Amino acid sequence: MTSIISSLEDAEAPAKRRDPLLIVLWIVLVSVALIWVAPFVFIVFTALKTNPEIMSTSAFAPPETMRFENFAGAWERGNFSTTFRNSFIITLIKVPLGLVISAMAAYALARIDLGRIGKFLLVFVLFGAMIPFQVMLAPIFTLVNGLGLINSYPGVILAYLAFGVPYQVFILHGFFRAVPKEISEAALIDGASHFTVFRRIFLPISLPVLAALLILDFVSTWNEFGMALVLLQDPKMWTLPLGLMSFQGQFSRDYAQLNSAIVMTVFPAILVYMIFQRYFVSGLTSGAVKG
Amino acid sequence: MTSPKLFSSPRTQAAMLMGPAILVYATFAIWPIIEVIFLSFQSWDGLSADRAWIGVENYRRIFTEDPVFWAAFRNTVIWTVMSVIFPPVLGLLLALGLNENLFGRVPLRAIYYLPVIVAPIAVATMWRWMYDPFFGLFNQILTSWGMTGLIQDWLGDRKVALYSMFVAYTWQHVGFSMVLFLAGLQNVDRSLVEAARIDGCNRWQGFVHVTLPALMTTITIVLVLSTISSLKAFDIVYGMTGGGPAQSTQMLALWAFTQSMQIFNFGRGSAISVILLLITLAVIIPYLRWSQRREEASR
């Protein structure tokens, strides 16, 4: 049956009849894509104009001269050196640390037989992947405040770690469980500990998945707003999203600089996404939609 | 490769491997869920030592004396219903289109996915500016097309504000559904589709009888994830309208936050959170049951 179909395909291929429906489809998809990028174009154009120019020219008129000084101005006014540094430090610590603890836990849950406790722990962890943490902002504040960690890196990092664990364990558990038993059994029989098996065998083979999760987690940590709003109340500790929010409140009439601030906030995540795009999609879909 | 005696039991090793993740997760994710339930039966300003147990008083007040709660509840329901319809349907259409062998489909997919990467608070800021009644994109376009009759105060008019905000939300979320559907479409057997065509099915029949059944799992997952992410809508409301004008865009997640963190009524804020939590569980528990059955069936 399949051979008939593939031979039919082969027979058709050289003719290359253009399906009119596909051409219409292509035009529609490109037009909608233009709408999808329009906001970005609009924001970048505005960021490069002067305020009088914004008010007198059309939104889609390119800037007469590129006013890069808007970016410097917004950087200065929006305290970007502080918020950028805070976002950078928090992301740099949280993301790798979160991956390591999630990978260790996922390995133990997938490869060490713990009977019913193991099953229970797995459900216990996965449950958290579904709960919207916005529901718990008040008790998280209470808890972190009780520990004296409000306005500190450890406070916000611990909270972020907790909410990264479920999704990452979910994905990595699925991956580790699919690894054939023979690969680890020989090492275990030779007397290697699970720590060794995890570090020497499972970590290396899971690098592509870890890379995907790293990118996903970078973006979501970089973009996080709600938890930071509650746990970081001192402007000196603010992250980029909090800085942008405050910028919008204070200088909302300075359209040029406001748009420069948006561009600077969004740019790092987009850059990371563009470089690692392949990993991104595989990370998002591995485990979530399997056949 | 011998390990010290202490670590020899698999259970000890498992505990050490799982310890850090379970500990931080239980403390900072699970404990707050339990705490929010306790708090919902108490009266507390969040800081002082005096926390009084007042039973269901918070709930009674919310249901009978808090008109904002009902506005938030209504908006959350409208929002969730729209969220399980529009972004998934658009995402499915895009995925079906971009699954065809078209010129430039890889960059097209990337473009549709791009807004997912943008911080929701930046989406709120971007769109607030585009909705600016005087200099924003939308009213400028309408003016240049001579459709001045359609000009709106997009976020300032309480009849349209919720829907204006939803357009921004859709722009951001369509790419997410699209990617999940694209992954799901890879599991659809191409040869079955071709066979259906040969047997005389037209495109629509092929879609309904072959593609759609094969996508059922993906559709369920997308719908559950869309529901959950719509209940999470917080950043975009906070950044775009703050719940206004006249509570017309107020939602449960934001109202819970406002009660606790701005009015310092932790009890009532927590009670609203518990209600939101119950709504979430009503979606999650059937889903988890379903996925467990599916897992067992596939074994």
Coordinates of C-alpha atoms in Angstrom, one line a residue:
Chain A
M1 CA 0.0 0.0 0.0
T2 CA 2.6 2.5 1.0
S3 CA 4.8 1.6 -1.9
I4 CA 1.9 2.4 -4.2
I5 CA 1.4 5.7 -2.6
S6 CA 5.1 6.6 -2.8
S7 CA 5.3 5.6 -6.4
L8 CA 2.3 7.8 -7.1
E9 CA 4.0 10.6 -5.4
D10 CA 7.1 10.0 -7.5
A11 CA 5.1 10.1 -10.7
E12 CA 3.6 13.4 -9.7
A13 CA 6.7 15.1 -8.5
P14 CA 8.4 16.0 -11.7
A15 CA 5.2 17.7 -13.0
K16 CA 5.2 20.1 -10.0
R17 CA 1.7 21.3 -10.5
R18 CA 1.2 24.4 -8.4
D19 CA -1.8 23.9 -6.3
P20 CA -3.8 27.2 -6.5
L21 CA -5.1 26.5 -3.0
L22 CA -1.6 26.4 -1.6
I23 CA -0.7 29.7 -3.3
V24 CA -3.8 31.4 -1.7
L25 CA -2.8 29.8 1.6
W26 CA 0.8 31.2 1.3
I27 CA -0.5 34.7 0.6
V28 CA -2.8 34.6 3.6
L29 CA 0.0 33.3 5.9
V30 CA 2.4 36.0 4.8
S31 CA -0.2 38.7 5.2
V32 CA -1.1 37.6 8.7
A33 CA 2.6 37.3 9.5
L34 CA 3.0 41.0 8.5
I35 CA 0.3 41.9 11.0
W36 CA 2.1 39.8 13.6
V37 CA 5.4 41.7 13.2
A38 CA 3.8 45.1 12.8
P39 CA 3.8 45.9 16.5
F40 CA 7.6 45.3 16.6
V41 CA 8.2 47.5 13.7
F42 CA 6.0 50.2 15.1
I43 CA 7.8 50.1 18.5
V44 CA 11.3 50.2 17.0
F45 CA 10.3 53.1 14.7
T46 CA 8.9 55.1 17.6
A47 CA 11.9 54.4 19.7
L48 CA 14.1 56.0 17.1
K49 CA 12.0 59.2 16.5
T50 CA 11.9 62.5 18.4
N51 CA 8.7 63.2 20.4
P52 CA 7.5 66.0 18.0
E53 CA 8.2 63.7 15.1
I54 CA 6.0 61.0 16.7
M55 CA 3.1 63.4 17.1
S56 CA 3.4 64.8 13.6
T57 CA 4.2 61.8 11.4
S58 CA 2.3 58.6 10.7
A59 CA 3.0 55.6 12.8
F60 CA 4.6 53.6 10.0
A61 CA 6.7 56.4 8.6
P62 CA 10.3 55.4 9.2
P63 CA 12.3 57.8 11.4
E64 CA 13.9 60.7 9.6
T65 CA 17.2 60.3 11.5
M66 CA 17.9 57.4 13.9
R67 CA 17.8 58.9 17.3
F68 CA 19.9 56.4 19.2
E69 CA 20.2 58.8 22.0
N70 CA 16.7 57.8 23.1
F71 CA 18.1 54.5 24.2
A72 CA 20.8 56.2 26.3
G73 CA 18.2 58.5 27.7
A74 CA 15.8 55.7 28.6
W75 CA 18.7 53.6 30.0
E76 CA 19.6 56.5 32.3
R77 CA 16.1 57.4 33.4
G78 CA 14.8 53.9 33.8
N79 CA 17.7 52.8 36.0
F80 CA 18.5 50.1 33.5
S81 CA 22.0 49.6 34.9
T82 CA 20.4 48.5 38.2
T83 CA 17.5 46.5 36.9
F84 CA 19.6 44.9 34.1
R85 CA 22.2 43.8 36.6
N86 CA 19.5 42.4 39.0
S87 CA 17.8 40.5 36.2
F88 CA 21.1 39.2 35.0
I89 CA 22.3 38.0 38.4
I90 CA 19.0 36.3 39.3
T91 CA 18.8 34.6 35.9
L92 CA 22.4 33.5 35.9
I93 CA 22.0 31.8 39.3
K94 CA 18.5 30.5 39.1
V95 CA 18.5 28.9 35.6
P96 CA 21.5 26.5 35.9
L97 CA 20.8 25.8 39.6
G98 CA 17.2 25.0 38.8
L99 CA 18.2 22.6 36.0
V100 CA 20.6 20.7 38.2
I101 CA 18.2 20.1 41.0
S102 CA 15.4 19.2 38.6
A103 CA 17.6 16.8 36.7
M104 CA 18.8 15.1 39.9
A105 CA 15.2 14.7 41.1
A106 CA 14.0 13.5 37.7
Y107 CA 16.7 10.9 37.5
A108 CA 15.9 9.6 40.9
L109 CA 12.1 9.5 40.1
A110 CA 12.7 7.8 36.8
R111 CA 15.5 5.3 37.5
I112 CA 15.5 4.4 41.2
D113 CA 12.7 2.1 42.2
L114 CA 10.9 3.6 45.2
G115 CA 7.6 1.8 44.9
R116 CA 4.6 3.7 45.9
I117 CA 6.5 6.6 47.4
G118 CA 8.1 7.2 44.0
K119 CA 4.7 7.3 42.3
F120 CA 3.3 9.6 44.9
L121 CA 6.3 12.0 44.7
L122 CA 5.9 12.2 40.9
V123 CA 2.2 13.1 41.1
F124 CA 3.1 15.5 43.9
V125 CA 5.6 17.3 41.8
L126 CA 3.6 17.3 38.6
F127 CA 0.6 18.8 40.3
G128 CA 2.5 22.1 40.8
A129 CA 3.1 22.5 37.1
M130 CA -0.6 23.2 36.7
I131 CA -1.3 25.6 39.6
P132 CA -1.2 29.3 38.7
F133 CA 1.2 30.7 41.2
Q134 CA -0.6 34.1 41.1
V135 CA -3.0 32.4 43.4
M136 CA -0.3 32.1 46.1
L137 CA 1.4 35.5 45.9
A138 CA 0.2 36.6 49.3
P139 CA 1.3 33.4 51.2
I140 CA 4.6 33.5 49.3
F141 CA 5.1 37.0 50.5
T142 CA 4.3 36.0 54.0
L143 CA 6.7 33.1 53.9
V144 CA 9.6 34.9 52.3
N145 CA 9.0 37.8 54.7
G146 CA 9.0 35.4 57.6
L147 CA 12.4 34.2 56.5
G148 CA 13.7 37.7 56.3
L149 CA 14.4 37.4 52.6
I150 CA 12.2 40.2 51.1
N151 CA 14.3 42.4 48.8
S152 CA 17.0 39.8 48.5
Y153 CA 18.3 37.7 45.7
P154 CA 17.9 34.4 47.7
G155 CA 14.3 35.1 48.4
V156 CA 13.3 35.6 44.8
I157 CA 15.6 32.8 43.5
L158 CA 14.2 30.3 46.0
A159 CA 10.6 31.1 44.9
Y160 CA 11.6 30.9 41.2
L161 CA 13.3 27.6 41.8
A162 CA 10.2 26.1 43.3
F163 CA 8.1 27.1 40.4
G164 CA 10.5 25.8 37.8
V165 CA 10.9 22.4 39.3
P166 CA 7.6 20.8 38.2
Y167 CA 7.7 21.5 34.5
Q168 CA 11.4 20.6 34.2
V169 CA 11.0 17.4 36.2
F170 CA 8.1 16.5 34.1
I171 CA 10.1 16.8 30.8
L172 CA 13.3 15.2 32.1
H173 CA 11.5 12.4 33.8
G174 CA 9.9 11.4 30.5
F175 CA 13.3 11.6 28.8
F176 CA 15.2 9.6 31.5
R177 CA 12.5 6.9 31.6
A178 CA 12.8 6.3 27.9
V179 CA 16.6 5.5 28.2
P180 CA 17.1 1.7 27.8
K181 CA 17.8 -0.1 31.1
E182 CA 20.9 -1.8 29.7
I183 CA 22.8 1.5 29.5
S184 CA 22.8 2.0 33.3
E185 CA 22.5 -1.6 34.5
A186 CA 26.0 -2.6 33.6
A187 CA 27.5 0.4 35.5
L188 CA 25.3 -0.3 38.5
I189 CA 26.2 -3.9 38.7
D190 CA 29.9 -2.9 38.5
G191 CA 29.3 -1.0 41.7
A192 CA 28.8 2.5 40.5
S193 CA 26.5 4.7 42.6
H194 CA 23.5 6.4 41.2
F195 CA 25.4 9.7 41.5
T196 CA 28.0 8.3 39.1
V197 CA 25.5 6.9 36.7
F198 CA 23.6 10.2 36.7
R199 CA 26.7 12.3 36.2
R200 CA 28.6 10.1 33.8
I201 CA 25.8 8.7 31.7
F202 CA 22.5 10.6 32.1
L203 CA 23.7 14.1 32.1
P204 CA 25.8 13.8 28.9
I205 CA 23.0 12.1 27.0
S206 CA 20.4 14.6 28.1
L207 CA 22.3 17.7 26.9
P208 CA 20.0 18.5 24.1
V209 CA 16.9 18.4 26.4
L210 CA 18.8 20.4 29.0
A211 CA 19.8 23.0 26.4
A212 CA 16.1 23.3 25.4
L213 CA 15.0 23.7 29.0
L214 CA 17.8 26.2 29.7
I215 CA 16.5 28.5 26.9
L216 CA 12.9 28.2 28.0
D217 CA 13.8 28.9 31.6
F218 CA 16.0 31.8 30.7
V219 CA 13.1 33.5 28.9
S220 CA 10.6 32.8 31.6
T221 CA 12.9 33.9 34.4
W222 CA 13.9 37.0 32.5
N223 CA 10.2 37.9 31.9
E224 CA 8.8 37.1 35.3
F225 CA 6.8 39.9 36.8
G226 CA 4.2 38.9 39.5
M227 CA 6.5 37.2 42.0
A228 CA 9.2 39.9 41.6
L229 CA 6.5 42.6 42.2
V230 CA 5.7 41.0 45.6
L231 CA 9.1 40.0 46.7
L232 CA 11.3 42.9 45.5
Q233 CA 9.8 46.1 46.7
D234 CA 13.0 48.1 47.0
P235 CA 13.8 49.8 43.7
K236 CA 17.4 48.9 44.1
M237 CA 16.4 45.3 43.8
W238 CA 14.0 45.6 40.9
T239 CA 14.3 43.4 37.8
L240 CA 13.8 44.6 34.2
P241 CA 10.0 44.0 34.1
L242 CA 9.5 46.0 37.3
G243 CA 11.7 48.8 35.9
L244 CA 9.7 48.9 32.7
M245 CA 6.4 49.0 34.6
S246 CA 7.7 51.9 36.7
F247 CA 9.0 53.7 33.6
Q248 CA 5.6 53.4 32.0
G249 CA 4.0 55.0 35.1
Q250 CA 6.5 57.9 35.3
F251 CA 7.3 58.8 31.8
S252 CA 4.4 57.6 29.8
R253 CA 4.2 60.8 27.8
D254 CA 7.8 60.5 26.6
Y255 CA 6.8 58.0 23.9
A256 CA 10.3 57.8 22.3
Q257 CA 12.0 56.8 25.5
L258 CA 9.2 54.6 26.6
N259 CA 9.5 52.6 23.4
S260 CA 13.3 52.5 23.7
A261 CA 12.8 51.0 27.2
I262 CA 10.4 48.4 25.8
V263 CA 13.0 47.5 23.1
M264 CA 15.8 47.2 25.6
T265 CA 13.7 45.0 27.9
V266 CA 12.6 42.6 25.2
F267 CA 15.7 42.4 23.1
P268 CA 17.8 40.0 25.2
A269 CA 15.1 37.3 25.3
I270 CA 14.4 37.7 21.5
L271 CA 18.2 37.4 20.8
V272 CA 18.5 34.2 22.9
Y273 CA 15.4 32.9 21.1
M274 CA 16.7 33.6 17.7
I275 CA 20.0 32.0 18.4
F276 CA 18.6 28.9 20.0
Q277 CA 15.3 28.6 18.2
R278 CA 15.7 25.0 17.3
Y279 CA 16.1 24.0 20.9
F280 CA 13.3 26.2 22.0
V281 CA 10.6 24.4 20.1
S282 CA 11.8 21.0 21.0
G283 CA 11.9 21.9 24.7
L284 CA 8.4 23.2 24.6
T285 CA 7.0 20.1 22.9
S286 CA 9.0 17.2 24.1
G287 CA 6.9 15.4 26.6
A288 CA 4.0 17.7 26.2
V289 CA 2.8 16.2 22.9
K290 CA 4.1 12.7 22.3
G291 CA 2.5 10.3 20.0
Chain B
M1 CA 34.0 2.9 41.1
T2 CA 33.0 2.0 44.6
S3 CA 30.9 4.4 46.6
P4 CA 31.2 5.1 50.3
K5 CA 29.0 2.8 52.5
L6 CA 26.8 5.7 53.6
F7 CA 25.5 6.2 50.1
S8 CA 25.0 2.5 49.2
S9 CA 21.3 2.2 49.8
P10 CA 19.4 3.2 46.7
R11 CA 16.8 4.9 48.9
T12 CA 19.4 7.1 50.5
Q13 CA 20.8 7.9 47.1
A14 CA 17.3 8.8 45.8
A15 CA 16.7 11.0 48.8
M16 CA 19.9 12.9 48.3
L17 CA 19.2 13.3 44.6
M18 CA 15.6 14.4 45.1
G19 CA 16.2 16.3 48.3
P20 CA 17.0 19.8 47.1
A21 CA 14.2 20.0 44.5
I22 CA 11.5 18.4 46.7
L23 CA 12.5 20.6 49.6
V24 CA 12.5 23.9 47.7
Y25 CA 9.3 22.9 45.9
A26 CA 7.4 21.8 49.0
T27 CA 8.5 24.9 50.9
F28 CA 7.9 27.6 48.3
A29 CA 5.1 26.1 46.2
I30 CA 3.1 23.5 48.1
W31 CA 3.2 25.2 51.5
P32 CA 1.8 28.5 50.1
I33 CA -1.1 26.5 48.7
I34 CA -1.9 25.1 52.1
E35 CA -1.2 28.5 53.8
V36 CA -3.6 30.3 51.4
I37 CA -6.4 28.0 52.5
F38 CA -5.7 28.8 56.2
L39 CA -5.4 32.5 55.5
S40 CA -8.8 32.5 53.8
F41 CA -10.5 31.7 57.1
Q42 CA -8.6 34.4 59.0
S43 CA -8.5 38.2 59.3
W44 CA -5.0 39.5 58.9
D45 CA -3.3 42.6 57.5
G46 CA -0.2 40.7 56.5
L47 CA 2.3 42.1 59.0
S48 CA 1.0 42.4 62.5
A49 CA 1.0 39.6 65.0
D50 CA -2.7 39.5 65.3
R51 CA -4.3 36.9 63.1
A52 CA -7.8 36.0 64.0
W53 CA -9.8 33.0 63.0
I54 CA -13.1 34.2 61.6
G55 CA -14.4 31.1 59.8
V56 CA -16.2 31.6 56.5
E57 CA -16.7 35.4 57.1
N58 CA -14.3 36.3 54.3
Y59 CA -16.2 34.1 51.8
R60 CA -19.6 35.5 53.0
R61 CA -18.3 39.1 52.5
I62 CA -16.9 38.3 49.1
F63 CA -20.1 36.8 47.9
T64 CA -22.5 39.3 49.4
E65 CA -20.8 42.6 49.9
D66 CA -18.1 42.8 47.3
P67 CA -19.4 44.0 43.9
V68 CA -15.9 44.0 42.5
F69 CA -15.6 40.3 43.1
W70 CA -18.6 39.6 40.8
A71 CA -17.2 41.9 38.2
A72 CA -13.9 40.1 38.4
F73 CA -15.6 36.7 38.3
R74 CA -17.6 37.6 35.3
N75 CA -14.6 39.0 33.4
T76 CA -12.5 35.9 34.3
V77 CA -15.3 33.7 32.9
I78 CA -15.5 35.8 29.7
W79 CA -11.8 35.8 29.4
T80 CA -11.4 32.1 29.8
V81 CA -14.1 31.3 27.3
M82 CA -12.5 33.6 24.7
S83 CA -9.1 32.1 25.5
V84 CA -10.1 28.5 24.8
I85 CA -11.7 29.5 21.5
F86 CA -9.7 32.2 19.7
P87 CA -6.0 31.5 20.3
P88 CA -6.3 27.7 19.9
V89 CA -8.5 27.9 16.7
L90 CA -6.1 30.5 15.1
G91 CA -3.1 28.4 16.3
L92 CA -4.6 25.3 14.7
L93 CA -5.3 27.1 11.4
L94 CA -1.8 28.5 11.3
A95 CA -0.3 25.1 12.1
L96 CA -2.3 23.4 9.4
G97 CA -1.1 26.0 6.9
L98 CA 2.5 25.9 8.1
N99 CA 2.5 22.1 8.0
E100 CA 2.2 22.2 4.2
N101 CA 5.4 22.3 2.2
L102 CA 5.4 26.1 1.6
F103 CA 8.2 28.5 0.7
G104 CA 9.6 30.1 3.8
R105 CA 7.6 28.2 6.3
V106 CA 10.4 28.0 8.9
P107 CA 10.8 31.8 9.2
L108 CA 7.0 32.2 9.1
R109 CA 6.7 29.9 12.1
A110 CA 9.4 31.9 13.9
I111 CA 7.5 35.1 13.3
Y112 CA 4.2 33.7 14.7
Y113 CA 6.1 32.4 17.7
L114 CA 8.0 35.6 18.5
P115 CA 5.4 37.3 20.7
V116 CA 5.5 34.3 23.1
I117 CA 9.0 35.3 24.0
V118 CA 8.1 38.9 24.9
A119 CA 7.6 39.6 28.6
P120 CA 3.8 39.9 29.3
I121 CA 4.5 43.2 31.0
A122 CA 6.3 44.5 27.9
V123 CA 3.3 43.3 25.8
A124 CA 1.1 45.3 28.1
T125 CA 3.3 48.4 27.7
M126 CA 3.6 48.0 23.9
W127 CA -0.1 47.6 23.3
R128 CA -1.0 50.3 25.7
W129 CA 1.0 52.6 23.5
M130 CA -0.5 51.2 20.3
Y131 CA -4.0 51.8 21.8
D132 CA -3.1 55.4 22.7
P133 CA -6.2 57.4 21.6
F134 CA -4.2 60.2 20.0
F135 CA -0.9 58.9 18.7
G136 CA -1.4 55.2 18.9
L137 CA -1.2 52.8 16.0
F138 CA -4.9 51.8 15.8
N139 CA -6.5 55.2 15.7
Q140 CA -3.9 56.5 13.3
I141 CA -4.6 53.6 10.9
L142 CA -8.3 54.2 11.2
T143 CA -7.8 57.9 10.5
S144 CA -5.7 57.2 7.4
W145 CA -8.3 54.8 6.1
G146 CA -10.9 57.4 6.6
M147 CA -12.8 55.2 9.1
T148 CA -12.9 57.9 11.8
G149 CA -16.2 56.5 13.0
L150 CA -14.5 53.5 14.4
I151 CA -12.0 55.5 16.5
Q152 CA -12.2 54.4 20.1
D153 CA -10.6 55.1 23.5
W154 CA -9.6 51.4 23.3
L155 CA -8.6 51.0 26.9
G156 CA -10.5 53.9 28.4
D157 CA -14.0 52.8 27.4
R158 CA -15.4 50.2 29.7
K159 CA -17.4 48.6 26.9
V160 CA -14.4 47.7 24.8
A161 CA -11.4 47.7 27.2
L162 CA -11.6 43.9 28.1
Y163 CA -11.8 43.0 24.4
S164 CA -9.0 45.4 23.4
M165 CA -6.8 43.7 26.1
F166 CA -7.9 40.3 24.8
V167 CA -6.6 41.2 21.3
A168 CA -3.2 41.8 22.8
Y169 CA -3.4 38.5 24.7
T170 CA -4.3 36.6 21.5
W171 CA -1.4 38.2 19.6
Q172 CA 0.9 36.9 22.3
H173 CA -0.6 33.4 22.8
V174 CA -1.4 32.2 19.3
G175 CA 2.2 31.1 18.6
F176 CA 2.1 28.8 21.7
S177 CA -0.9 26.9 20.5
M178 CA 0.5 26.8 17.0
V179 CA 3.7 25.1 18.1
L180 CA 1.9 22.5 20.1
F181 CA -0.4 21.8 17.1
L182 CA 2.6 21.6 14.7
A183 CA 4.1 19.0 17.0
G184 CA 0.8 17.1 17.1
L185 CA 0.6 17.2 13.3
Q186 CA 3.9 15.4 13.0
N187 CA 2.2 12.4 14.6
V188 CA -0.5 12.4 11.9
D189 CA 0.3 9.6 9.5
R190 CA 0.8 11.3 6.1
S191 CA 0.1 8.1 4.2
L192 CA -3.4 7.9 5.9
V193 CA -4.2 11.4 4.6
E194 CA -3.0 10.4 1.1
A195 CA -5.0 7.2 1.2
A196 CA -8.1 9.1 2.1
R197 CA -7.5 11.4 -0.8
I198 CA -7.1 8.5 -3.2
D199 CA -10.3 6.9 -1.8
G200 CA -12.1 10.1 -3.0
C201 CA -12.2 12.2 0.2
N202 CA -11.9 15.9 -0.4
R203 CA -9.6 18.1 1.8
W204 CA -12.3 18.9 4.3
Q205 CA -13.4 15.2 4.7
G206 CA -9.7 14.2 5.0
F207 CA -9.3 16.8 7.7
V208 CA -12.4 15.7 9.6
H209 CA -12.0 11.9 9.3
V210 CA -8.2 11.6 9.5
T211 CA -6.3 14.6 10.8
L212 CA -8.8 15.7 13.5
P213 CA -9.1 12.3 15.2
A214 CA -5.3 12.0 15.2
L215 CA -5.1 15.4 16.8
M216 CA -7.5 14.8 19.7
T217 CA -4.7 14.4 22.3
T218 CA -3.1 17.6 21.2
I219 CA -6.4 19.4 21.2
T220 CA -7.1 18.4 24.8
I221 CA -3.6 19.4 25.9
V222 CA -3.9 22.8 24.2
L223 CA -7.3 23.5 25.7
V224 CA -6.2 22.6 29.2
L225 CA -3.0 24.7 28.9
S226 CA -5.1 27.6 27.4
T227 CA -7.5 27.5 30.3
I228 CA -4.8 27.5 32.9
S229 CA -2.9 30.3 31.2
S230 CA -6.0 32.4 30.9
L231 CA -6.6 32.0 34.7
K232 CA -3.1 33.2 35.2
A233 CA -3.6 36.4 33.3
F234 CA -2.1 38.9 35.7
D235 CA 0.8 40.8 34.2
I236 CA -1.1 42.0 31.2
V237 CA -4.1 43.3 33.2
Y238 CA -1.8 44.9 35.8
G239 CA 0.3 46.6 33.1
M240 CA -2.4 47.5 30.7
T241 CA -5.4 48.8 32.7
G242 CA -4.9 47.9 36.3
G243 CA -8.4 46.5 36.2
G244 CA -10.1 49.7 35.1
P245 CA -11.9 51.6 33.9
A246 CA -14.6 51.1 36.5
Q247 CA -13.5 47.4 37.1
S248 CA -14.4 46.5 33.6
T249 CA -11.1 44.6 33.2
Q250 CA -10.8 43.4 36.7
M251 CA -10.0 39.7 37.1
L252 CA -9.8 37.2 40.0
A253 CA -6.0 36.9 40.0
L254 CA -5.5 40.7 40.0
W255 CA -8.3 41.2 42.6
A256 CA -6.8 38.6 44.9
F257 CA -3.4 40.4 44.6
T258 CA -5.0 43.8 45.2
Q259 CA -6.9 42.7 48.3
S260 CA -3.8 41.2 49.9
M261 CA -0.9 43.3 48.7
Q262 CA -2.5 46.7 48.3
I263 CA -5.5 46.8 50.6
F264 CA -3.6 44.5 53.1
N265 CA -6.7 42.4 53.6
F266 CA -4.8 39.1 53.4
G267 CA -7.8 37.0 54.5
R268 CA -10.1 38.2 51.8
G269 CA -7.4 38.2 49.2
S270 CA -6.7 34.5 50.1
A271 CA -10.3 33.6 49.9
I272 CA -10.4 34.9 46.3
S273 CA -7.3 32.9 45.6
V274 CA -8.9 29.8 47.0
I275 CA -11.9 30.3 44.7
L276 CA -9.5 30.7 41.7
L277 CA -7.7 27.6 42.9
L278 CA -10.9 25.6 43.0
I279 CA -11.8 26.7 39.5
T280 CA -8.3 25.6 38.4
L281 CA -8.6 22.2 40.1
A282 CA -12.0 21.7 38.4
V283 CA -10.0 21.8 35.1
I284 CA -6.9 20.0 36.1
I285 CA -8.3 17.0 38.0
P286 CA -10.3 15.6 35.1
Y287 CA -7.3 16.3 32.8
L288 CA -4.9 14.4 35.1
R289 CA -7.3 11.4 35.3
W290 CA -7.6 11.4 31.5
S291 CA -3.9 11.5 30.9
Q292 CA -3.3 8.8 33.4
R293 CA -5.8 6.5 31.7
R294 CA -4.2 7.3 28.4
E295 CA -0.7 6.5 29.8
E296 CA -2.0 3.2 31.2
A297 CA -3.7 2.3 27.9
S298 CA -0.6 3.0 25.9
R299 CA 1.5 0.5 28.0

